[in-house]
Short mmCIF file of C-alpha atoms in Angstrom, two decimals:
data_model
loop_
_atom_site.label_atom_id
_atom_site.label_comp_id
_atom_site.label_asym_id
_atom_site.label_seq_id
_atom_site.Cartn_x
_atom_site.Cartn_y
_atom_site.Cartn_z
CA MET A 3 104.09 83.43 87.69
CA PRO A 4 106.55 84.27 84.88
CA THR A 5 110.02 85.62 85.61
CA VAL A 6 111.97 88.27 83.70
CA VAL A 7 115.74 88.37 84.27
CA LEU A 8 117.08 91.84 83.51
CA MET A 9 120.85 91.56 83.08
CA ASP A 10 123.12 94.61 83.19
CA ALA A 11 125.49 94.39 80.21
CA SER A 12 127.16 97.79 80.61
CA LEU A 13 130.92 98.39 80.72
CA SER A 14 130.92 98.77 84.51
CA MET A 15 130.05 95.08 84.78
CA THR A 16 133.45 94.27 83.25
CA ARG A 17 135.32 95.69 86.24
CA PRO A 18 137.78 93.07 87.50
CA VAL A 19 137.37 91.11 90.72
CA SER A 20 140.52 89.51 92.14
CA LEU A 21 140.04 85.90 93.26
CA GLU A 22 142.82 84.06 95.05
CA GLY A 23 144.35 81.15 93.19
CA SER A 24 142.50 81.71 89.94
CA GLU A 25 142.48 83.89 86.86
CA GLU A 26 141.01 87.36 87.00
CA PHE A 27 137.19 87.49 87.09
CA GLN A 28 134.83 90.25 86.08
CA ARG A 29 131.67 91.24 87.91
CA LYS A 30 129.79 89.96 84.89
CA ASN A 31 131.29 86.49 85.48
CA LEU A 32 129.99 86.52 89.05
CA ALA A 33 126.53 87.57 87.80
CA VAL A 34 126.52 84.78 85.21
CA HIS A 35 127.56 82.29 87.89
CA GLY A 36 124.70 83.38 90.16
CA LEU A 37 122.09 83.28 87.38
CA THR A 38 123.32 79.86 86.28
CA MET A 39 122.71 78.66 89.82
CA LEU A 40 119.17 80.15 89.68
CA PHE A 41 118.39 78.58 86.28
CA GLU A 42 119.61 75.16 87.41
CA HIS A 43 117.40 75.36 90.47
CA MET A 44 114.37 76.39 88.39
CA ALA A 45 115.03 73.65 85.81
CA MET A 46 114.89 71.10 88.62
CA ASN A 47 112.12 72.52 90.79
CA TYR A 48 110.17 75.01 88.64
CA ARG A 49 109.82 73.27 85.28
CA LEU A 50 106.51 75.04 84.59
CA GLU A 51 107.93 78.52 85.22
CA PHE A 52 108.26 80.69 82.09
CA THR A 53 111.40 82.82 82.12
CA ALA A 54 112.69 85.52 79.76
CA LEU A 55 116.19 87.03 79.57
CA VAL A 56 116.65 90.74 78.76
CA ALA A 57 120.06 92.41 78.49
CA PHE A 58 120.42 96.17 78.75
CA SER A 59 122.92 99.02 78.67
CA SER A 60 121.92 102.26 76.91
CA LEU A 61 119.42 100.12 74.96
CA TRP A 62 117.72 96.84 75.79
CA GLU A 63 117.47 93.55 73.92
CA LEU A 64 115.28 90.49 74.44
CA MET A 65 117.91 87.75 74.40
CA VAL A 66 115.49 84.85 75.09
CA PRO A 67 111.68 85.22 75.00
CA PHE A 68 109.56 83.47 77.63
CA THR A 69 110.52 79.82 77.66
CA ARG A 70 110.81 76.71 79.81
CA ASP A 71 114.06 75.73 78.10
CA TYR A 72 116.67 76.63 80.70
CA ASN A 73 119.49 75.36 78.49
CA ALA A 74 118.65 78.13 76.01
CA LEU A 75 118.73 80.68 78.82
CA GLN A 76 122.14 79.53 80.05
CA GLU A 77 123.54 79.47 76.52
CA ALA A 78 122.39 83.04 75.88
CA LEU A 79 123.88 84.07 79.20
CA SER A 80 127.27 82.61 78.36
CA ASN A 81 127.31 84.43 74.99
CA LEU A 82 126.39 87.82 76.44
CA GLU A 83 128.43 90.68 74.99
CA ASP A 84 129.59 93.90 76.64
CA PHE A 85 127.97 97.19 75.68
CA ASP A 86 128.09 100.84 76.76
CA LYS A 87 126.56 102.86 79.63
CA THR A 88 123.66 101.96 81.92
CA CYS A 89 120.15 103.24 81.18
CA LEU A 90 117.75 101.43 83.49
CA GLU A 91 114.62 103.43 82.62
CA LEU A 92 114.56 102.22 79.00
CA ALA A 93 115.15 98.64 80.18
CA LEU A 94 112.15 98.85 82.54
CA GLN A 95 110.01 100.15 79.68
CA GLY A 96 111.15 97.13 77.68
CA VAL A 97 110.15 94.76 80.49
CA SER A 98 106.71 96.39 80.63
CA THR A 99 106.26 95.97 76.88
CA ILE A 100 107.38 92.33 76.87
CA MET A 101 105.14 91.36 79.80
CA GLN A 102 102.02 93.04 78.44
CA GLN A 103 102.48 91.59 74.96
CA GLU A 104 102.88 88.05 76.32
CA TRP A 105 100.74 87.99 79.47
CA GLY A 106 98.57 91.12 79.56
CA SER A 107 98.17 93.39 82.56
CA ALA A 108 96.50 90.96 84.98
CA CYS A 109 99.23 88.34 85.30
CA PRO A 110 101.70 88.87 88.18
CA CYS A 111 105.42 88.46 87.47
CA GLN A 112 108.79 88.47 89.18
CA LEU A 113 111.57 90.73 87.91
CA VAL A 114 115.16 89.82 88.80
CA LEU A 115 117.41 92.81 88.12
CA VAL A 116 121.13 91.91 88.13
CA THR A 117 123.43 94.93 88.27
CA ASP A 118 126.65 96.12 89.88
CA GLY A 119 125.00 99.22 91.38
CA ALA A 120 126.59 101.64 88.92
CA LEU A 121 123.46 103.49 87.83
CA GLY A 122 124.81 105.42 84.88
CA ILE A 123 125.92 109.00 84.32
CA GLY A 124 123.98 112.06 83.19
CA ARG A 125 120.81 111.90 81.13
CA GLY A 126 119.26 108.43 81.13
CA SER A 127 120.86 107.39 84.41
CA LEU A 128 118.65 106.18 87.26
CA ARG A 129 119.77 109.16 89.33
CA HIS A 130 118.54 111.56 86.62
CA SER A 131 115.30 109.58 86.08
CA LEU A 132 114.36 109.71 89.75
CA ALA A 133 115.25 113.40 90.05
CA THR A 134 112.88 114.32 87.19
CA LEU A 135 109.90 112.21 88.25
CA LYS A 136 107.66 115.17 89.10
CA GLN A 137 108.54 117.17 85.98
CA ARG A 138 107.23 114.67 83.45
CA GLY A 139 104.13 114.63 81.29
CA GLU A 140 101.89 111.63 80.81
CA ASP A 141 103.67 110.72 77.57
CA LYS A 142 107.06 110.45 79.34
CA LYS A 143 105.92 108.81 82.55
CA PHE A 144 108.39 106.64 84.47
CA PRO A 145 107.61 102.93 83.80
CA LEU A 146 107.21 102.09 87.50
CA PRO A 147 104.89 101.02 88.89
CA PHE A 148 104.13 98.52 86.14
CA PRO A 149 100.52 98.16 84.98
CA PHE A 150 100.68 94.53 86.20
CA PRO A 151 101.53 93.12 89.67
CA CYS A 152 105.28 92.66 90.02
CA LYS A 153 107.83 91.68 92.64
CA LEU A 154 111.21 93.31 92.07
CA TYR A 155 114.35 91.56 93.27
CA ILE A 156 117.54 93.60 92.82
CA MET A 157 120.72 91.50 92.85
CA CYS A 158 123.75 93.78 93.39
CA ILE A 159 127.14 92.41 92.35
CA SER A 160 128.71 94.57 95.05
CA ASN A 161 128.60 94.80 98.81
CA ALA A 162 126.54 97.20 100.92
CA GLU A 163 129.58 99.29 101.93
CA GLU A 164 130.42 100.01 98.30
CA LEU A 165 126.83 101.05 97.50
CA GLN A 166 126.59 103.30 100.56
CA THR A 167 129.66 105.31 99.62
CA THR A 168 127.50 106.79 96.84
CA ASP A 169 123.75 107.35 96.65
CA ALA A 170 123.28 104.06 94.76
CA MET A 171 121.56 102.29 97.66
CA ASP A 172 119.16 105.20 98.20
CA ASN A 173 118.25 105.21 94.52
CA LEU A 174 117.72 101.46 94.44
CA GLU A 175 115.51 101.66 97.53
CA GLN A 176 113.47 104.40 95.87
CA LEU A 177 113.17 102.21 92.78
CA LEU A 178 111.83 99.38 94.94
CA ILE A 179 109.27 101.71 96.55
CA LEU A 180 108.12 102.93 93.11
CA SER A 181 107.57 99.35 92.00
CA GLY A 182 105.11 98.84 94.85
CA GLY A 183 107.46 97.73 97.63
CA GLU A 184 107.09 94.04 96.77
CA GLY A 185 110.53 92.44 96.60
CA GLN A 186 113.96 93.04 98.11
CA ILE A 187 117.46 94.36 97.49
CA PHE A 188 120.20 91.74 97.86
CA THR A 189 123.88 92.63 98.29
CA MET A 190 126.98 90.45 98.58
CA GLU A 191 128.45 89.93 102.03
CA GLY A 192 132.21 90.02 102.43
CA PRO A 193 134.61 89.98 99.46
CA LEU A 194 133.33 89.73 95.89
CA CYS A 195 133.84 86.05 95.14
CA LEU A 196 131.99 82.96 93.90
CA LYS A 197 131.07 81.92 97.44
CA SER A 198 129.48 85.32 98.18
CA VAL A 199 127.47 85.39 94.96
CA GLN A 200 126.26 81.83 95.64
CA ALA A 201 125.10 82.86 99.11
CA MET A 202 123.28 85.90 97.70
CA PHE A 203 121.42 83.96 95.01
CA GLY A 204 120.73 81.24 97.56
CA LYS A 205 118.79 83.81 99.61
CA LEU A 206 116.79 84.79 96.50
CA ILE A 207 115.95 81.14 95.81
CA GLU A 208 114.92 80.58 99.40
CA GLN A 209 112.62 83.60 99.37
CA ALA A 210 111.09 83.49 95.89
CA TYR A 211 111.73 80.12 94.26
CA MET A 212 111.34 77.45 96.92
CA PRO A 213 108.90 74.78 95.68
CA PHE A 214 105.76 74.22 97.72
CA HIS A 215 105.30 70.52 98.43
CA ALA A 216 102.09 69.34 100.07
CA VAL A 217 100.01 66.22 100.68
CA LEU A 218 96.56 66.18 99.10
CA ARG A 219 94.21 64.07 101.22
CA CYS A 220 90.67 62.81 100.71
CA GLY A 221 89.62 60.27 103.32
CA HIS A 222 92.15 57.42 103.13
CA LEU A 223 93.48 58.49 99.70
CA THR A 224 96.58 60.70 99.56
CA SER A 225 98.94 62.09 96.96
CA ASP A 226 102.16 64.07 97.17
CA VAL A 227 101.71 67.24 95.10
CA GLN A 228 103.57 70.39 94.17
CA VAL A 229 101.81 73.78 93.86
CA PHE A 230 102.82 76.45 91.31
CA PRO A 231 103.38 79.25 92.06
CA ARG A 232 104.06 79.02 95.78
CA PRO A 233 101.00 80.34 97.71
CA GLU A 234 101.73 83.66 99.38
CA PRO A 235 100.82 84.42 103.03
CA VAL A 236 97.57 86.38 103.38
CA MET A 237 96.99 89.29 105.77
CA ILE A 238 93.47 90.07 107.02
CA ASP A 239 93.22 93.85 107.44
CA GLU A 240 90.11 93.68 109.62
CA GLU A 241 92.03 92.05 112.48
CA VAL A 242 93.39 94.25 115.28
CA ASP A 243 96.80 92.52 115.22
CA PRO A 244 96.88 90.83 111.79
CA VAL A 245 99.00 87.70 111.55
CA PRO A 246 99.90 86.27 108.11
CA LYS A 247 97.90 83.16 107.24
CA HIS A 248 99.88 80.40 105.52
CA VAL A 249 98.57 77.54 103.41
CA LEU A 250 99.17 74.28 105.27
CA THR A 251 101.23 71.50 103.71
CA GLU A 252 98.33 69.10 104.29
CA LEU A 253 95.44 69.93 101.96
CA GLU A 254 92.25 68.20 103.10
CA ILE A 255 89.36 67.73 100.64
CA VAL A 256 86.16 68.27 102.64
CA GLY A 257 83.60 67.67 99.89
CA PHE A 258 82.54 68.02 96.28
CA ILE A 259 80.06 70.40 94.68
CA GLU A 260 78.71 71.02 91.19
CA ILE A 261 80.34 73.71 89.08
CA ALA A 262 76.99 75.46 88.58
CA ASP A 263 76.58 75.89 92.35
CA ILE A 264 80.08 77.26 92.89
CA ALA A 265 79.59 79.69 89.94
CA SER A 266 82.52 82.13 89.53
CA PRO A 267 83.64 82.85 93.08
CA PRO A 268 86.01 85.67 94.04
CA VAL A 269 89.48 84.24 94.66
CA LEU A 270 92.77 85.53 96.03
CA SER A 271 95.03 83.58 93.67
CA ARG A 272 95.13 80.56 91.36
CA HIS A 273 97.70 77.79 91.40
CA LEU A 274 98.63 74.74 89.35
CA VAL A 275 98.63 71.45 91.30
CA LEU A 276 100.85 68.65 89.99
CA PRO A 277 101.47 65.11 91.18
CA ILE A 278 105.12 64.64 92.05
CA ALA A 279 105.43 61.29 90.26
CA VAL A 280 102.98 59.97 87.64
CA ASN A 281 103.21 57.80 84.54
CA LYS A 282 103.08 58.94 80.94
CA GLU A 283 99.50 57.74 80.47
CA ALA A 284 98.42 60.30 83.08
CA ASP A 285 98.38 62.96 80.40
CA GLU A 286 95.33 61.26 78.90
CA VAL A 287 93.32 62.40 81.92
CA GLY A 288 94.97 65.79 81.90
CA ALA A 289 97.41 65.82 84.82
CA GLY A 290 99.75 68.27 83.14
CA THR A 291 101.75 68.74 79.96
CA THR A 292 103.40 65.91 78.01
CA ASP A 293 106.92 67.24 78.58
CA GLU A 294 106.39 67.41 82.29
CA MET A 295 105.02 63.85 82.44
CA GLU A 296 108.07 62.54 80.60
CA GLU A 297 110.42 64.29 83.04
CA ASP A 298 108.57 62.86 86.02
CA THR A 299 108.69 59.37 84.50
CA SER A 300 112.43 59.57 83.89
CA THR A 301 113.14 60.61 87.48
CA ASN A 302 111.17 57.79 89.06
CA GLN A 303 110.02 54.98 86.77
CA MET A 304 108.84 52.77 89.63
CA ALA A 305 106.78 55.54 91.23
CA GLY A 306 105.41 56.54 87.82
CA LYS A 307 103.85 53.11 87.30
CA SER A 308 101.96 53.19 90.60
CA PRO A 309 98.37 54.55 90.87
CA ASN A 310 98.16 58.24 91.76
CA PHE A 311 95.17 59.77 93.55
CA CYS A 312 95.90 63.24 92.11
CA VAL A 313 95.51 61.91 88.55
CA LEU A 314 92.30 60.08 89.51
CA LEU A 315 90.89 63.21 91.15
CA HIS A 316 91.64 65.40 88.16
CA GLY A 317 90.06 62.98 85.71
CA SER A 318 86.97 62.61 87.88
CA LEU A 319 86.43 66.35 88.31
CA LYS A 320 86.87 66.83 84.58
CA VAL A 321 84.36 64.13 83.60
CA GLU A 322 81.74 64.84 86.28
CA GLY A 323 81.85 68.64 85.98
CA MET A 324 82.44 69.20 89.69
CA VAL A 325 84.91 70.96 91.97
CA ALA A 326 86.45 69.79 95.23
CA LEU A 327 86.33 72.03 98.29
CA VAL A 328 89.69 71.88 100.04
CA GLN A 329 90.66 73.14 103.48
CA LEU A 330 93.85 75.22 103.37
CA GLY A 331 94.03 76.04 107.09
CA PRO A 332 91.81 76.97 110.05
CA ASP A 333 88.72 78.72 108.63
CA TRP A 334 90.32 78.95 105.19
CA TYR A 335 89.10 77.12 102.09
CA GLY A 336 89.74 76.84 98.38
CA MET A 337 88.65 74.71 95.48
CA LEU A 338 90.25 72.20 93.10
CA TYR A 339 88.97 72.00 89.53
CA SER A 340 89.98 71.05 86.00
CA GLN A 341 90.94 73.83 83.60
CA ALA A 342 91.71 73.23 79.94
CA ASP A 343 94.74 74.92 78.36
CA SER A 344 93.78 73.61 74.94
CA LYS A 345 91.50 70.99 73.38
CA LYS A 346 93.89 68.18 74.32
CA LYS A 347 95.48 69.38 77.56
CA SER A 348 94.00 70.38 80.90
CA ASN A 349 95.42 70.96 84.35
CA LEU A 350 94.35 70.48 87.94
CA MET A 351 94.01 73.99 89.37
CA MET A 352 93.54 75.29 92.91
CA SER A 353 91.96 78.65 93.72
CA LEU A 354 92.23 80.23 97.18
CA PHE A 355 89.15 81.88 98.69
CA GLU A 356 89.20 84.76 101.15
CA PRO A 357 90.00 83.45 104.66
CA GLY A 358 86.93 82.97 106.81
CA PRO A 359 84.21 80.39 107.58
CA GLU A 360 81.83 81.83 104.93
CA PRO A 361 83.93 82.85 101.88
CA LEU A 362 81.01 82.39 99.45
CA PRO A 363 77.79 83.83 100.92
CA TRP A 364 75.49 81.80 98.63
CA LEU A 365 76.90 78.53 100.05
CA GLY A 366 76.58 79.54 103.70
CA LYS A 367 79.19 78.27 106.17
CA VAL A 368 81.44 75.63 104.59
CA SER A 369 81.59 73.71 107.88
CA GLN A 370 77.80 73.24 107.76
CA LEU A 371 77.73 71.72 104.28
CA GLY A 372 77.20 67.97 104.16
CA PRO A 373 76.70 65.04 101.76
CA ILE A 374 73.38 64.58 99.94
CA SER A 375 72.89 61.26 101.73
CA ASP A 376 72.51 63.10 105.06
CA ALA A 377 69.55 65.14 103.77
CA PRO A 378 65.99 63.81 104.37
CA GLU A 379 65.38 64.19 100.62
CA ASN A 380 67.58 64.92 97.61
CA PRO A 381 68.01 68.73 97.66
CA TYR A 382 68.59 68.67 93.89
CA GLY A 383 65.30 66.88 93.17
CA GLU A 384 64.81 63.64 91.30
CA ASP A 385 65.63 65.15 87.91
CA ASP A 386 68.12 67.79 89.05
CA SER A 387 65.45 70.41 88.49
CA LYS A 388 66.27 72.41 91.61
CA SER A 389 69.25 73.36 93.77
CA PRO A 390 69.68 74.02 97.50
CA PHE A 391 71.74 77.07 96.60
CA PRO A 392 71.87 79.96 97.11
CA VAL A 393 71.32 79.49 100.85
CA GLN A 394 68.72 81.95 102.07
CA PRO A 395 69.91 84.03 105.05
CA LYS A 396 67.89 83.90 108.26
CA SER A 397 67.81 87.67 108.58
CA LYS A 398 66.85 90.13 105.90
CA ARG A 399 69.90 91.61 104.19
CA SER A 400 70.55 95.30 104.69
CA TYR A 401 70.39 96.05 100.96
CA ALA A 402 66.80 94.73 100.92
CA GLN A 403 65.66 97.27 103.53
CA ASN A 404 65.15 101.02 103.53
CA VAL A 405 68.52 102.09 104.84
CA THR A 406 69.01 105.69 105.84
CA VAL A 407 72.10 107.14 104.17
CA TRP A 408 73.18 110.77 104.40
CA ILE A 409 75.69 111.47 101.66
CA LYS A 410 74.88 115.17 101.38
CA ALA A 411 73.67 117.72 103.93
CA SER A 412 70.47 118.17 101.91
CA GLY A 413 69.45 114.56 102.63
CA LEU A 414 69.77 115.04 106.37
CA GLN A 415 67.92 118.34 106.18
CA THR A 416 65.04 116.69 104.31
CA ASP A 417 64.66 113.99 106.99
CA VAL A 418 64.62 116.54 109.81
CA GLN A 419 62.08 118.73 107.98
CA LYS A 420 59.86 115.69 107.47
CA ILE A 421 59.79 115.14 111.26
CA LEU A 422 58.97 118.81 111.89
CA ARG A 423 56.14 118.82 109.34
CA ASN A 424 54.53 115.83 111.03
CA ALA A 425 55.12 117.44 114.46
CA ARG A 426 53.02 120.42 113.42
CA LYS A 427 50.14 118.12 112.48
CA LEU A 428 49.92 116.29 115.81
CA PRO A 429 47.93 114.41 116.98
CA GLU A 430 46.56 113.42 113.51
CA LYS A 431 50.08 112.41 112.30
CA THR A 432 51.22 110.74 115.55
CA GLN A 433 52.08 107.36 113.97
CA THR A 434 53.90 108.93 111.01
CA PHE A 435 55.76 111.32 113.34
CA TYR A 436 57.12 108.51 115.53
CA LYS A 437 57.92 106.33 112.49
CA GLU A 438 60.14 109.06 110.97
CA LEU A 439 61.58 109.93 114.40
CA ASN A 440 62.64 106.31 115.04
CA ARG A 441 64.15 106.01 111.56
CA LEU A 442 66.33 109.06 112.18
CA ARG A 443 67.18 107.85 115.72
CA LYS A 444 68.42 104.45 114.48
CA ALA A 445 70.53 106.02 111.74
CA ALA A 446 72.08 108.49 114.18
CA LEU A 447 72.91 105.69 116.64
CA ALA A 448 74.40 103.56 113.85
CA PHE A 449 76.67 106.42 112.77
CA GLY A 450 77.47 107.52 116.35
CA PHE A 451 75.89 110.89 115.48
CA TRP A 452 74.93 111.81 119.07
CA GLU A 453 74.85 115.55 118.34
CA LEU A 454 72.06 115.02 115.82
CA LEU A 455 69.80 113.48 118.46
CA LYS A 456 70.42 116.35 120.83
CA GLY A 457 69.86 118.92 118.06
CA VAL A 458 66.54 117.38 116.94
CA ALA A 459 65.42 117.25 120.61
CA GLU A 460 66.05 120.99 120.90
CA LEU A 461 64.07 121.60 117.68
CA LEU A 462 61.11 119.64 119.07
CA GLU A 463 61.23 121.65 122.31
CA ARG A 464 61.23 124.82 120.24
CA GLU A 465 58.22 123.58 118.25
CA CYS A 466 56.45 122.91 121.53
CA THR A 467 56.89 126.54 122.63
CA LEU A 468 55.61 127.79 119.25
CA LEU A 469 52.38 125.84 119.34
CA PRO A 470 49.36 128.15 118.78
CA ASP A 471 46.59 128.44 121.36
CA SER A 472 44.31 126.50 119.07
CA ALA A 473 46.66 123.46 119.03
CA HIS A 474 45.45 120.19 120.50
CA PRO A 475 46.78 119.66 124.06
CA ASP A 476 48.13 116.23 123.12
CA ALA A 477 50.64 117.82 120.70
CA ALA A 478 52.61 119.47 123.52
CA PHE A 479 52.78 116.27 125.53
CA GLN A 480 54.02 114.21 122.52
CA LEU A 481 56.65 116.77 121.52
CA SER A 482 58.01 117.06 125.07
CA HIS A 483 58.05 113.25 125.42
CA ALA A 484 59.88 112.74 122.09
CA ALA A 485 62.43 115.45 122.90
CA GLN A 486 63.16 113.90 126.30
CA GLN A 487 63.67 110.42 124.79
CA LEU A 488 66.08 111.78 122.16
CA LYS A 489 68.09 113.59 124.84
CA LEU A 490 68.38 110.39 126.85
CA ALA A 491 69.55 108.50 123.74
CA SER A 492 72.13 111.20 122.97
CA THR A 493 73.89 110.45 126.28
CA GLY A 494 74.92 107.04 124.91
CA ASP A 495 73.51 105.27 127.97
CA SER A 496 72.84 101.64 126.95
CA GLN A 497 69.49 101.78 128.73
CA TYR A 498 68.18 104.51 126.41
CA ALA A 499 70.46 104.21 123.36
CA ALA A 500 69.68 100.59 122.42
CA PHE A 501 69.57 100.31 118.64
CA GLU A 502 66.54 97.99 118.56
CA HIS A 503 64.53 100.21 120.95
CA ASN A 504 61.75 102.36 119.46
CA ILE A 505 60.25 105.52 120.94
CA THR A 506 56.52 104.88 121.42
CA PRO A 507 53.78 107.56 121.65
CA MET A 508 53.07 108.83 125.14
CA LEU A 509 49.75 107.56 126.48
CA THR A 510 47.62 110.53 127.63
CA ASP A 511 44.06 111.15 128.64
CA PHE A 512 43.61 112.80 125.26
CA SER A 513 44.66 109.64 123.40
CA GLY A 514 42.41 107.44 125.51
CA GLY A 515 45.23 105.43 127.11
CA GLY A 516 45.50 107.09 130.51
CA GLY A 517 42.45 105.52 132.04
CA GLY A 518 40.95 108.90 133.10
CA SER A 519 37.78 110.61 131.86
CA ASP A 520 37.79 112.50 128.60
CA ARG A 521 38.35 116.22 128.90
CA LEU A 522 36.43 118.88 127.07
#
């Protein structure tokens, strides 16, 4: 997940801040101090994070394109010049351009906006931009929300009291809402000093840039790993009281499956999995980039020379063309697989499935999968000519049946008219009449459309009164019986409104089921 640091370089950032026992500081110096702290943390814990630095005032400039070289970022930060007034809208357009050129519109990013809360004056100011949102054409649309997923973190080199004396806080909150609401506004607590700015950036690091360490386990084999980017909590909307689901720090491999059987499953997010300490030769089996391997080796030479299960796993998955199913939490699974960045380099990746016991319908329940050795015969055949997947469901799927759907009133009217046409041809069309009647009854019960049942019952009663003298006597009995059954179902009583229940023809002397003698 790349990061864009958007640094305010306007004149208001040069306002002095008095610090006891030291020379006079500017707000810009505090901002540089906080960003230096962030870059040092990322250089140590987020070596694979790409970061870009953009400075802005009335115009914007890409100071450092996306890079993993945090020394270059800090050097550019220390050489930052002062410019004129603040124009945040143009800077946000610049961020959008940079991100789409480098990463496209599907890659999520994090935007760290560092400003003093002075939002500019007149045309081009944030206040003016927000006030004219509804008066713009498509060609001058405000850049937020971005066309790509983004979390916006606003770092204010000022305290909340100062921002609330003007409408700056309201405007920043509106900016956060326009971006999608993902992110947070951070302000300095207490006096403007180095300690306060360290505390503020410490909160940002804790929320957005804390590394995710976990233990990858497969039987008796384990490996300490780090996951990039940090997996986000997942909310299940279907639950009555949804509770965020978190990925556990113990990742348990529950089995292996061929890539062809897993196909291209829907996933929530993808993450890079790295061993915490491996040797330089690990790159030959694709455990990460060469630079990263060298850094790991330099930090722990002894640990780097020891065997690492994560490296073994990645090499095995790559050679065998398989994926590992991993349990992330209760009823939550994902998969580990090898993905090539280039012809020479590949990485161990982890994709998170939707929470639930059956995230991939064609595999069935993950908990019911087992090793081939447990099967009475090889489900793949002797020559791999067949596959046990997709698992066939026990019940027929709804999309394979004739499902009644009423999108327009004309569709409902057609179904009711079909019942009435068959009602007028009783008793010859008795079976067809009850077939159409039961189809409408089930659909009405499924939709909770009780009024429809009652309305059709009244129509059948009306048809009964309109029967000609020449009509067969059985027609009146069947219509009255069907109308009564529909009325009972419309009450919602479980005894008569069971979905699986069907209305059957009434047995009469005329139909030969009453046991009496035939009438002339």
